């Protein structure tokens, strides 16, 4: 009986120890001290900004990439039949970068081909600028977040060593742990935010490149259309 009682007490003690070792994310942040909380709040704001820009841009790019497959065929028919106003109207009714580039080209029909090409290129530059709006901010967050996390690491280690120096090498483990908490939590938080922003940035760049390629392909198709014999 005594043997089993000891086992039960040991099991209860093991459970209590395992429960004490459990540490939530909130506790991890709070236990790091004021410096850790401030830096992690800054990183949280950067994460919110990065996610907002990513989803806002991904929806905008997705909308810009949608275009009717028969759009250029309809433009071709209107131009071949001399219905330039109908072609302009079709472009105005289609809300996409490709349609706006085509409209710019249609409005220049009758002028030298080089002038039409320059007008399309200038309009394309503006459309690319619209697609890349605020994407540079995402790249900034991707680079700044880990640096801010490392700043917290340096601050935490300074606090830990300062505590050791002030106590003449007899610092309590609890005081040292506070500085180490600050160092570790801010580093992890900064890396997480930086990785998320970096992946989001590269995904947006990839999606933007696809839209730009589609714009260039349609511009070439439009210029080839103007070179076809009537």
JSON list of C-alpha atoms in Angstrom, two decimals:
[
{"chain": "A", "resi": 1, "resn": "UNK", "atom": "CA", "xyz": [0.00, 0.00, 0.00]},
{"chain": "A", "resi": 2, "resn": "UNK", "atom": "CA", "xyz": [2.84, 2.36, 0.88]},
{"chain": "A", "resi": 3, "resn": "UNK", "atom": "CA", "xyz": [4.48, 1.60, -2.47]},
{"chain": "A", "resi": 4, "resn": "UNK", "atom": "CA", "xyz": [1.34, 2.46, -4.45]},
{"chain": "A", "resi": 5, "resn": "UNK", "atom": "CA", "xyz": [0.75, 5.54, -2.33]},
{"chain": "A", "resi": 6, "resn": "UNK", "atom": "CA", "xyz": [4.26, 6.76, -3.17]},
{"chain": "A", "resi": 7, "resn": "UNK", "atom": "CA", "xyz": [3.58, 6.13, -6.85]},
{"chain": "A", "resi": 8, "resn": "UNK", "atom": "CA", "xyz": [0.38, 8.17, -6.69]},
{"chain": "A", "resi": 9, "resn": "UNK", "atom": "CA", "xyz": [2.15, 11.01, -4.92]},
{"chain": "A", "resi": 10, "resn": "UNK", "atom": "CA", "xyz": [4.94, 10.89, -7.49]},
{"chain": "A", "resi": 11, "resn": "UNK", "atom": "CA", "xyz": [2.43, 10.98, -10.32]},
{"chain": "A", "resi": 12, "resn": "UNK", "atom": "CA", "xyz": [0.66, 13.96, -8.79]},
{"chain": "A", "resi": 13, "resn": "UNK", "atom": "CA", "xyz": [4.02, 15.68, -8.31]},
{"chain": "A", "resi": 14, "resn": "UNK", "atom": "CA", "xyz": [4.94, 14.99, -11.96]},
{"chain": "A", "resi": 15, "resn": "UNK", "atom": "CA", "xyz": [1.64, 16.43, -13.13]},
{"chain": "A", "resi": 16, "resn": "UNK", "atom": "CA", "xyz": [2.13, 19.55, -11.04]},
{"chain": "A", "resi": 17, "resn": "UNK", "atom": "CA", "xyz": [5.68, 19.98, -12.35]},
{"chain": "A", "resi": 18, "resn": "UNK", "atom": "CA", "xyz": [4.55, 19.58, -15.96]},
{"chain": "A", "resi": 19, "resn": "UNK", "atom": "CA", "xyz": [1.81, 22.12, -15.37]},
{"chain": "A", "resi": 20, "resn": "UNK", "atom": "CA", "xyz": [4.30, 24.59, -13.93]},
{"chain": "A", "resi": 21, "resn": "UNK", "atom": "CA", "xyz": [6.53, 24.20, -16.98]},
{"chain": "A", "resi": 22, "resn": "UNK", "atom": "CA", "xyz": [3.70, 25.09, -19.35]},
{"chain": "A", "resi": 23, "resn": "UNK", "atom": "CA", "xyz": [4.17, 28.65, -20.62]},
{"chain": "A", "resi": 24, "resn": "UNK", "atom": "CA", "xyz": [1.67, 30.48, -22.78]},
{"chain": "A", "resi": 25, "resn": "UNK", "atom": "CA", "xyz": [2.60, 33.02, -25.43]},
{"chain": "A", "resi": 26, "resn": "UNK", "atom": "CA", "xyz": [1.11, 35.84, -23.35]},
{"chain": "A", "resi": 27, "resn": "UNK", "atom": "CA", "xyz": [3.18, 34.81, -20.33]},
{"chain": "A", "resi": 28, "resn": "UNK", "atom": "CA", "xyz": [6.28, 34.62, -22.49]},
{"chain": "A", "resi": 29, "resn": "UNK", "atom": "CA", "xyz": [5.74, 38.21, -23.66]},
{"chain": "A", "resi": 30, "resn": "UNK", "atom": "CA", "xyz": [4.82, 39.64, -20.27]},
{"chain": "A", "resi": 31, "resn": "UNK", "atom": "CA", "xyz": [7.66, 37.92, -18.41]},
{"chain": "A", "resi": 32, "resn": "UNK", "atom": "CA", "xyz": [10.19, 39.58, -20.70]},
{"chain": "A", "resi": 33, "resn": "UNK", "atom": "CA", "xyz": [9.74, 42.92, -18.98]},
{"chain": "A", "resi": 34, "resn": "UNK", "atom": "CA", "xyz": [8.70, 46.36, -20.20]},
{"chain": "A", "resi": 35, "resn": "UNK", "atom": "CA", "xyz": [11.30, 46.48, -22.96]},
{"chain": "A", "resi": 36, "resn": "UNK", "atom": "CA", "xyz": [10.14, 43.19, -24.40]},
{"chain": "A", "resi": 37, "resn": "UNK", "atom": "CA", "xyz": [6.49, 44.24, -24.32]},
{"chain": "A", "resi": 38, "resn": "UNK", "atom": "CA", "xyz": [7.20, 47.55, -26.09]},
{"chain": "A", "resi": 39, "resn": "UNK", "atom": "CA", "xyz": [9.30, 45.97, -28.83]},
{"chain": "A", "resi": 40, "resn": "UNK", "atom": "CA", "xyz": [6.82, 43.15, -29.40]},
{"chain": "A", "resi": 41, "resn": "UNK", "atom": "CA", "xyz": [3.95, 45.67, -29.64]},
{"chain": "A", "resi": 42, "resn": "UNK", "atom": "CA", "xyz": [5.94, 47.52, -32.31]},
{"chain": "A", "resi": 43, "resn": "UNK", "atom": "CA", "xyz": [6.45, 44.23, -34.14]},
{"chain": "A", "resi": 44, "resn": "UNK", "atom": "CA", "xyz": [2.74, 43.48, -33.82]},
{"chain": "A", "resi": 45, "resn": "UNK", "atom": "CA", "xyz": [1.92, 46.81, -35.48]},
{"chain": "A", "resi": 46, "resn": "UNK", "atom": "CA", "xyz": [4.38, 46.01, -38.28]},
{"chain": "A", "resi": 47, "resn": "UNK", "atom": "CA", "xyz": [2.76, 42.59, -38.70]},
{"chain": "A", "resi": 48, "resn": "UNK", "atom": "CA", "xyz": [-0.68, 44.20, -38.98]},
{"chain": "A", "resi": 49, "resn": "UNK", "atom": "CA", "xyz": [0.63, 46.67, -41.58]},
{"chain": "A", "resi": 50, "resn": "UNK", "atom": "CA", "xyz": [2.28, 43.87, -43.56]},
{"chain": "A", "resi": 51, "resn": "UNK", "atom": "CA", "xyz": [-0.85, 41.70, -43.58]},
{"chain": "A", "resi": 52, "resn": "UNK", "atom": "CA", "xyz": [-3.08, 44.64, -44.54]},
{"chain": "A", "resi": 53, "resn": "UNK", "atom": "CA", "xyz": [-0.84, 45.63, -47.46]},
{"chain": "A", "resi": 54, "resn": "UNK", "atom": "CA", "xyz": [-0.52, 42.03, -48.61]},
{"chain": "A", "resi": 55, "resn": "UNK", "atom": "CA", "xyz": [-4.23, 41.26, -48.73]},
{"chain": "A", "resi": 56, "resn": "UNK", "atom": "CA", "xyz": [-5.12, 44.70, -50.15]},
{"chain": "A", "resi": 57, "resn": "UNK", "atom": "CA", "xyz": [-2.59, 44.27, -52.96]},
{"chain": "A", "resi": 58, "resn": "UNK", "atom": "CA", "xyz": [-3.40, 40.63, -53.65]},
{"chain": "A", "resi": 59, "resn": "UNK", "atom": "CA", "xyz": [-7.07, 41.49, -54.23]},
{"chain": "A", "resi": 60, "resn": "UNK", "atom": "CA", "xyz": [-6.11, 44.49, -56.39]},
{"chain": "A", "resi": 61, "resn": "UNK", "atom": "CA", "xyz": [-3.70, 42.41, -58.49]},
{"chain": "A", "resi": 62, "resn": "UNK", "atom": "CA", "xyz": [-6.25, 39.62, -58.82]},
{"chain": "A", "resi": 63, "resn": "UNK", "atom": "CA", "xyz": [-8.83, 42.10, -60.10]},
{"chain": "A", "resi": 64, "resn": "UNK", "atom": "CA", "xyz": [-6.29, 43.62, -62.52]},
{"chain": "A", "resi": 65, "resn": "UNK", "atom": "CA", "xyz": [-5.44, 40.22, -63.99]},
{"chain": "A", "resi": 66, "resn": "UNK", "atom": "CA", "xyz": [-9.04, 39.43, -64.95]},
{"chain": "A", "resi": 67, "resn": "UNK", "atom": "CA", "xyz": [-9.92, 40.14, -68.56]},
{"chain": "A", "resi": 68, "resn": "UNK", "atom": "CA", "xyz": [-12.26, 38.60, -71.11]},
{"chain": "A", "resi": 69, "resn": "UNK", "atom": "CA", "xyz": [-10.42, 36.23, -73.45]},
{"chain": "A", "resi": 70, "resn": "UNK", "atom": "CA", "xyz": [-12.41, 37.65, -76.37]},
{"chain": "A", "resi": 71, "resn": "UNK", "atom": "CA", "xyz": [-11.45, 41.24, -75.54]},
{"chain": "A", "resi": 72, "resn": "UNK", "atom": "CA", "xyz": [-8.68, 41.55, -78.13]},
{"chain": "A", "resi": 73, "resn": "UNK", "atom": "CA", "xyz": [-10.80, 39.75, -80.73]},
{"chain": "A", "resi": 74, "resn": "UNK", "atom": "CA", "xyz": [-13.54, 42.32, -80.23]},
{"chain": "A", "resi": 75, "resn": "UNK", "atom": "CA", "xyz": [-11.01, 45.15, -80.43]},
{"chain": "A", "resi": 76, "resn": "UNK", "atom": "CA", "xyz": [-9.67, 43.64, -83.65]},
{"chain": "A", "resi": 77, "resn": "UNK", "atom": "CA", "xyz": [-13.15, 43.49, -85.19]},
{"chain": "A", "resi": 78, "resn": "UNK", "atom": "CA", "xyz": [-13.94, 47.09, -84.26]},
{"chain": "A", "resi": 79, "resn": "UNK", "atom": "CA", "xyz": [-10.65, 48.41, -85.66]},
{"chain": "A", "resi": 80, "resn": "UNK", "atom": "CA", "xyz": [-10.93, 46.39, -88.86]},
{"chain": "A", "resi": 81, "resn": "UNK", "atom": "CA", "xyz": [-14.43, 47.77, -89.37]},
{"chain": "A", "resi": 82, "resn": "UNK", "atom": "CA", "xyz": [-13.30, 51.32, -88.61]},
{"chain": "A", "resi": 83, "resn": "UNK", "atom": "CA", "xyz": [-15.41, 51.51, -85.44]},
{"chain": "A", "resi": 84, "resn": "UNK", "atom": "CA", "xyz": [-12.87, 53.30, -83.25]},
{"chain": "A", "resi": 85, "resn": "UNK", "atom": "CA", "xyz": [-15.49, 54.80, -80.94]},
{"chain": "A", "resi": 86, "resn": "UNK", "atom": "CA", "xyz": [-16.91, 51.35, -80.29]},
{"chain": "A", "resi": 87, "resn": "UNK", "atom": "CA", "xyz": [-13.40, 50.11, -79.49]},
{"chain": "A", "resi": 88, "resn": "UNK", "atom": "CA", "xyz": [-12.87, 53.00, -77.06]},
{"chain": "A", "resi": 89, "resn": "UNK", "atom": "CA", "xyz": [-16.22, 52.31, -75.43]},
{"chain": "A", "resi": 90, "resn": "UNK", "atom": "CA", "xyz": [-15.34, 48.63, -74.97]},
{"chain": "A", "resi": 91, "resn": "UNK", "atom": "CA", "xyz": [-12.05, 49.62, -73.35]},
{"chain": "A", "resi": 92, "resn": "UNK", "atom": "CA", "xyz": [-13.78, 52.10, -71.04]},
{"chain": "A", "resi": 93, "resn": "UNK", "atom": "CA", "xyz": [-16.27, 49.45, -69.94]},
{"chain": "A", "resi": 94, "resn": "UNK", "atom": "CA", "xyz": [-13.49, 46.96, -69.14]},
{"chain": "A", "resi": 95, "resn": "UNK", "atom": "CA", "xyz": [-11.77, 47.89, -65.89]},
{"chain": "A", "resi": 96, "resn": "UNK", "atom": "CA", "xyz": [-8.30, 46.41, -66.28]},
{"chain": "A", "resi": 97, "resn": "UNK", "atom": "CA", "xyz": [-4.76, 47.61, -67.06]},
{"chain": "A", "resi": 98, "resn": "UNK", "atom": "CA", "xyz": [-4.82, 45.81, -70.42]},
{"chain": "A", "resi": 99, "resn": "UNK", "atom": "CA", "xyz": [-7.99, 47.65, -71.42]},
{"chain": "A", "resi": 100, "resn": "UNK", "atom": "CA", "xyz": [-6.56, 51.02, -70.39]},
{"chain": "A", "resi": 101, "resn": "UNK", "atom": "CA", "xyz": [-3.39, 50.40, -72.40]},
{"chain": "A", "resi": 102, "resn": "UNK", "atom": "CA", "xyz": [-5.45, 49.36, -75.40]},
{"chain": "A", "resi": 103, "resn": "UNK", "atom": "CA", "xyz": [-7.63, 52.45, -75.06]},
{"chain": "A", "resi": 104, "resn": "UNK", "atom": "CA", "xyz": [-4.52, 54.62, -75.06]},
{"chain": "A", "resi": 105, "resn": "UNK", "atom": "CA", "xyz": [-3.37, 52.93, -78.24]},
{"chain": "A", "resi": 106, "resn": "UNK", "atom": "CA", "xyz": [-6.79, 53.19, -79.94]},
{"chain": "A", "resi": 107, "resn": "UNK", "atom": "CA", "xyz": [-6.94, 56.92, -79.19]},
{"chain": "A", "resi": 108, "resn": "UNK", "atom": "CA", "xyz": [-3.60, 57.33, -81.01]},
{"chain": "A", "resi": 109, "resn": "UNK", "atom": "CA", "xyz": [-4.61, 55.46, -84.18]},
{"chain": "A", "resi": 110, "resn": "UNK", "atom": "CA", "xyz": [-3.71, 57.58, -87.22]},
{"chain": "A", "resi": 111, "resn": "UNK", "atom": "CA", "xyz": [-0.43, 58.74, -85.74]},
{"chain": "A", "resi": 112, "resn": "UNK", "atom": "CA", "xyz": [3.00, 57.14, -86.40]},
{"chain": "A", "resi": 113, "resn": "UNK", "atom": "CA", "xyz": [3.40, 53.68, -84.94]},
{"chain": "A", "resi": 114, "resn": "UNK", "atom": "CA", "xyz": [6.32, 54.86, -82.81]},
{"chain": "A", "resi": 115, "resn": "UNK", "atom": "CA", "xyz": [4.11, 57.48, -81.14]},
{"chain": "A", "resi": 116, "resn": "UNK", "atom": "CA", "xyz": [1.48, 54.84, -80.40]},
{"chain": "A", "resi": 117, "resn": "UNK", "atom": "CA", "xyz": [4.13, 52.56, -78.91]},
{"chain": "A", "resi": 118, "resn": "UNK", "atom": "CA", "xyz": [5.51, 55.34, -76.68]},
{"chain": "A", "resi": 119, "resn": "UNK", "atom": "CA", "xyz": [1.99, 56.23, -75.49]},
{"chain": "A", "resi": 120, "resn": "UNK", "atom": "CA", "xyz": [1.31, 52.61, -74.55]},
{"chain": "A", "resi": 121, "resn": "UNK", "atom": "CA", "xyz": [4.65, 52.31, -72.75]},
{"chain": "A", "resi": 122, "resn": "UNK", "atom": "CA", "xyz": [3.98, 55.47, -70.73]},
{"chain": "A", "resi": 123, "resn": "UNK", "atom": "CA", "xyz": [0.52, 54.24, -69.79]},
{"chain": "A", "resi": 124, "resn": "UNK", "atom": "CA", "xyz": [2.02, 50.86, -68.87]},
{"chain": "A", "resi": 125, "resn": "UNK", "atom": "CA", "xyz": [4.51, 52.53, -66.52]},
{"chain": "A", "resi": 126, "resn": "UNK", "atom": "CA", "xyz": [1.62, 54.18, -64.69]},
{"chain": "A", "resi": 127, "resn": "UNK", "atom": "CA", "xyz": [-0.28, 50.90, -64.45]},
{"chain": "A", "resi": 128, "resn": "UNK", "atom": "CA", "xyz": [2.76, 49.09, -63.04]},
{"chain": "A", "resi": 129, "resn": "UNK", "atom": "CA", "xyz": [3.15, 51.87, -60.47]},
{"chain": "A", "resi": 130, "resn": "UNK", "atom": "CA", "xyz": [-0.46, 51.34, -59.41]},
{"chain": "A", "resi": 131, "resn": "UNK", "atom": "CA", "xyz": [0.05, 47.59, -59.09]},
{"chain": "A", "resi": 132, "resn": "UNK", "atom": "CA", "xyz": [3.19, 48.07, -56.96]},
{"chain": "A", "resi": 133, "resn": "UNK", "atom": "CA", "xyz": [1.57, 50.60, -54.63]},
{"chain": "A", "resi": 134, "resn": "UNK", "atom": "CA", "xyz": [2.82, 50.15, -51.02]},
{"chain": "A", "resi": 135, "resn": "UNK", "atom": "CA", "xyz": [4.66, 46.92, -51.92]},
{"chain": "A", "resi": 136, "resn": "UNK", "atom": "CA", "xyz": [7.94, 48.65, -51.00]},
{"chain": "A", "resi": 137, "resn": "UNK", "atom": "CA", "xyz": [6.54, 49.15, -47.48]},
{"chain": "A", "resi": 138, "resn": "UNK", "atom": "CA", "xyz": [6.18, 45.38, -47.23]},
{"chain": "A", "resi": 139, "resn": "UNK", "atom": "CA", "xyz": [9.84, 44.99, -48.19]},
{"chain": "A", "resi": 140, "resn": "UNK", "atom": "CA", "xyz": [10.78, 47.55, -45.54]},
{"chain": "A", "resi": 141, "resn": "UNK", "atom": "CA", "xyz": [8.88, 45.60, -42.89]},
{"chain": "A", "resi": 142, "resn": "UNK", "atom": "CA", "xyz": [10.59, 42.39, -44.00]},
{"chain": "A", "resi": 143, "resn": "UNK", "atom": "CA", "xyz": [14.00, 44.00, -43.41]},
{"chain": "A", "resi": 144, "resn": "UNK", "atom": "CA", "xyz": [13.18, 46.12, -40.36]},
{"chain": "A", "resi": 145, "resn": "UNK", "atom": "CA", "xyz": [11.32, 43.54, -38.24]},
{"chain": "A", "resi": 146, "resn": "UNK", "atom": "CA", "xyz": [14.31, 41.21, -37.64]},
{"chain": "A", "resi": 147, "resn": "UNK", "atom": "CA", "xyz": [16.50, 44.24, -36.90]},
{"chain": "A", "resi": 148, "resn": "UNK", "atom": "CA", "xyz": [14.02, 45.46, -34.29]},
{"chain": "A", "resi": 149, "resn": "UNK", "atom": "CA", "xyz": [13.95, 41.96, -32.83]},
{"chain": "A", "resi": 150, "resn": "UNK", "atom": "CA", "xyz": [17.73, 41.92, -32.63]},
{"chain": "A", "resi": 151, "resn": "UNK", "atom": "CA", "xyz": [17.58, 45.33, -30.94]},
{"chain": "A", "resi": 152, "resn": "UNK", "atom": "CA", "xyz": [15.47, 43.70, -28.24]},
{"chain": "A", "resi": 153, "resn": "UNK", "atom": "CA", "xyz": [18.08, 40.94, -28.00]},
{"chain": "A", "resi": 154, "resn": "UNK", "atom": "CA", "xyz": [20.86, 43.45, -27.40]},
{"chain": "A", "resi": 155, "resn": "UNK", "atom": "CA", "xyz": [18.78, 45.35, -24.84]},
{"chain": "A", "resi": 156, "resn": "UNK", "atom": "CA", "xyz": [17.93, 42.12, -23.02]},
{"chain": "A", "resi": 157, "resn": "UNK", "atom": "CA", "xyz": [21.53, 40.99, -22.84]},
{"chain": "A", "resi": 158, "resn": "UNK", "atom": "CA", "xyz": [22.63, 44.43, -21.65]},
{"chain": "A", "resi": 159, "resn": "UNK", "atom": "CA", "xyz": [20.06, 44.22, -18.84]},
{"chain": "A", "resi": 160, "resn": "UNK", "atom": "CA", "xyz": [21.27, 40.74, -17.91]},
{"chain": "A", "resi": 161, "resn": "UNK", "atom": "CA", "xyz": [24.95, 41.71, -17.80]},
{"chain": "A", "resi": 162, "resn": "UNK", "atom": "CA", "xyz": [24.14, 44.95, -16.01]},
{"chain": "A", "resi": 163, "resn": "UNK", "atom": "CA", "xyz": [22.36, 42.96, -13.32]},
{"chain": "A", "resi": 164, "resn": "UNK", "atom": "CA", "xyz": [25.39, 40.69, -12.97]},
{"chain": "A", "resi": 165, "resn": "UNK", "atom": "CA", "xyz": [27.78, 43.65, -12.76]},
{"chain": "A", "resi": 166, "resn": "UNK", "atom": "CA", "xyz": [25.63, 45.49, -10.22]},
{"chain": "A", "resi": 167, "resn": "UNK", "atom": "CA", "xyz": [25.40, 42.46, -7.94]},
{"chain": "A", "resi": 168, "resn": "UNK", "atom": "CA", "xyz": [29.10, 41.72, -8.00]},
{"chain": "A", "resi": 169, "resn": "UNK", "atom": "CA", "xyz": [28.57, 38.41, -9.74]},
{"chain": "A", "resi": 170, "resn": "UNK", "atom": "CA", "xyz": [25.91, 37.31, -7.22]},
{"chain": "A", "resi": 171, "resn": "UNK", "atom": "CA", "xyz": [22.84, 38.09, -9.33]},
{"chain": "A", "resi": 172, "resn": "UNK", "atom": "CA", "xyz": [19.68, 36.06, -8.77]},
{"chain": "A", "resi": 173, "resn": "UNK", "atom": "CA", "xyz": [18.56, 33.79, -11.56]},
{"chain": "A", "resi": 174, "resn": "UNK", "atom": "CA", "xyz": [15.19, 35.50, -11.65]},
{"chain": "A", "resi": 175, "resn": "UNK", "atom": "CA", "xyz": [16.74, 38.87, -12.45]},
{"chain": "A", "resi": 176, "resn": "UNK", "atom": "CA", "xyz": [18.92, 37.36, -15.16]},
{"chain": "A", "resi": 177, "resn": "UNK", "atom": "CA", "xyz": [15.97, 35.50, -16.62]},
{"chain": "A", "resi": 178, "resn": "UNK", "atom": "CA", "xyz": [14.11, 38.76, -17.22]},
{"chain": "A", "resi": 179, "resn": "UNK", "atom": "CA", "xyz": [16.87, 40.06, -19.49]},
{"chain": "A", "resi": 180, "resn": "UNK", "atom": "CA", "xyz": [17.21, 36.73, -21.26]},
{"chain": "A", "resi": 181, "resn": "UNK", "atom": "CA", "xyz": [13.42, 36.62, -21.79]},
{"chain": "A", "resi": 182, "resn": "UNK", "atom": "CA", "xyz": [13.61, 40.02, -23.47]},
{"chain": "A", "resi": 183, "resn": "UNK", "atom": "CA", "xyz": [16.42, 38.83, -25.72]},
{"chain": "A", "resi": 184, "resn": "UNK", "atom": "CA", "xyz": [14.79, 35.57, -26.81]},
{"chain": "A", "resi": 185, "resn": "UNK", "atom": "CA", "xyz": [11.16, 36.70, -27.23]},
{"chain": "A", "resi": 186, "resn": "UNK", "atom": "CA", "xyz": [11.94, 39.78, -29.30]},
{"chain": "A", "resi": 187, "resn": "UNK", "atom": "CA", "xyz": [14.30, 37.82, -31.54]},
{"chain": "A", "resi": 188, "resn": "UNK", "atom": "CA", "xyz": [11.67, 35.18, -32.27]},
{"chain": "A", "resi": 189, "resn": "UNK", "atom": "CA", "xyz": [8.94, 37.78, -32.79]},
{"chain": "A", "resi": 190, "resn": "UNK", "atom": "CA", "xyz": [11.11, 39.84, -35.14]},
{"chain": "A", "resi": 191, "resn": "UNK", "atom": "CA", "xyz": [12.05, 36.82, -37.23]},
{"chain": "A", "resi": 192, "resn": "UNK", "atom": "CA", "xyz": [8.43, 35.66, -37.48]},
{"chain": "A", "resi": 193, "resn": "UNK", "atom": "CA", "xyz": [7.23, 39.09, -38.68]},
{"chain": "A", "resi": 194, "resn": "UNK", "atom": "CA", "xyz": [10.17, 39.40, -41.06]},
{"chain": "A", "resi": 195, "resn": "UNK", "atom": "CA", "xyz": [9.59, 35.97, -42.60]},
{"chain": "A", "resi": 196, "resn": "UNK", "atom": "CA", "xyz": [5.87, 36.61, -43.10]},
{"chain": "A", "resi": 197, "resn": "UNK", "atom": "CA", "xyz": [6.52, 40.00, -44.70]},
{"chain": "A", "resi": 198, "resn": "UNK", "atom": "CA", "xyz": [9.31, 38.61, -46.90]},
{"chain": "A", "resi": 199, "resn": "UNK", "atom": "CA", "xyz": [7.17, 35.75, -48.22]},
{"chain": "A", "resi": 200, "resn": "UNK", "atom": "CA", "xyz": [4.26, 38.13, -48.81]},
{"chain": "A", "resi": 201, "resn": "UNK", "atom": "CA", "xyz": [6.51, 40.59, -50.66]},
{"chain": "A", "resi": 202, "resn": "UNK", "atom": "CA", "xyz": [7.92, 37.96, -52.99]},
{"chain": "A", "resi": 203, "resn": "UNK", "atom": "CA", "xyz": [4.48, 36.54, -53.69]},
{"chain": "A", "resi": 204, "resn": "UNK", "atom": "CA", "xyz": [3.18, 39.99, -54.63]},
{"chain": "A", "resi": 205, "resn": "UNK", "atom": "CA", "xyz": [6.19, 40.60, -56.88]},
{"chain": "A", "resi": 206, "resn": "UNK", "atom": "CA", "xyz": [5.56, 37.30, -58.62]},
{"chain": "A", "resi": 207, "resn": "UNK", "atom": "CA", "xyz": [1.87, 38.05, -59.15]},
{"chain": "A", "resi": 208, "resn": "UNK", "atom": "CA", "xyz": [2.67, 41.56, -60.39]},
{"chain": "A", "resi": 209, "resn": "UNK", "atom": "CA", "xyz": [5.18, 40.21, -62.90]},
{"chain": "A", "resi": 210, "resn": "UNK", "atom": "CA", "xyz": [2.50, 37.93, -64.35]},
{"chain": "A", "resi": 211, "resn": "UNK", "atom": "CA", "xyz": [0.13, 40.88, -64.84]},
{"chain": "A", "resi": 212, "resn": "UNK", "atom": "CA", "xyz": [2.92, 42.95, -66.40]},
{"chain": "A", "resi": 213, "resn": "UNK", "atom": "CA", "xyz": [3.72, 40.09, -68.78]},
{"chain": "A", "resi": 214, "resn": "UNK", "atom": "CA", "xyz": [0.06, 39.93, -69.79]},
{"chain": "A", "resi": 215, "resn": "UNK", "atom": "CA", "xyz": [0.05, 43.69, -70.38]},
{"chain": "A", "resi": 216, "resn": "UNK", "atom": "CA", "xyz": [3.15, 43.46, -72.57]},
{"chain": "A", "resi": 217, "resn": "UNK", "atom": "CA", "xyz": [1.73, 40.54, -74.55]},
{"chain": "A", "resi": 218, "resn": "UNK", "atom": "CA", "xyz": [-1.50, 42.41, -75.26]},
{"chain": "A", "resi": 219, "resn": "UNK", "atom": "CA", "xyz": [0.43, 45.57, -76.20]},
{"chain": "A", "resi": 220, "resn": "UNK", "atom": "CA", "xyz": [2.47, 43.60, -78.73]},
{"chain": "A", "resi": 221, "resn": "UNK", "atom": "CA", "xyz": [-0.71, 41.99, -80.07]},
{"chain": "A", "resi": 222, "resn": "UNK", "atom": "CA", "xyz": [-2.31, 45.43, -80.47]},
{"chain": "A", "resi": 223, "resn": "UNK", "atom": "CA", "xyz": [0.70, 46.83, -82.32]},
{"chain": "A", "resi": 224, "resn": "UNK", "atom": "CA", "xyz": [0.75, 43.79, -84.58]},
{"chain": "A", "resi": 225, "resn": "UNK", "atom": "CA", "xyz": [-2.93, 44.42, -85.26]},
{"chain": "A", "resi": 226, "resn": "UNK", "atom": "CA", "xyz": [-2.15, 47.91, -86.50]},
{"chain": "A", "resi": 227, "resn": "UNK", "atom": "CA", "xyz": [0.51, 46.49, -88.84]},
{"chain": "A", "resi": 228, "resn": "UNK", "atom": "CA", "xyz": [-1.90, 44.05, -90.45]},
{"chain": "A", "resi": 229, "resn": "UNK", "atom": "CA", "xyz": [-3.09, 44.99, -93.93]},
{"chain": "A", "resi": 230, "resn": "UNK", "atom": "CA", "xyz": [-6.65, 46.21, -94.01]}
]
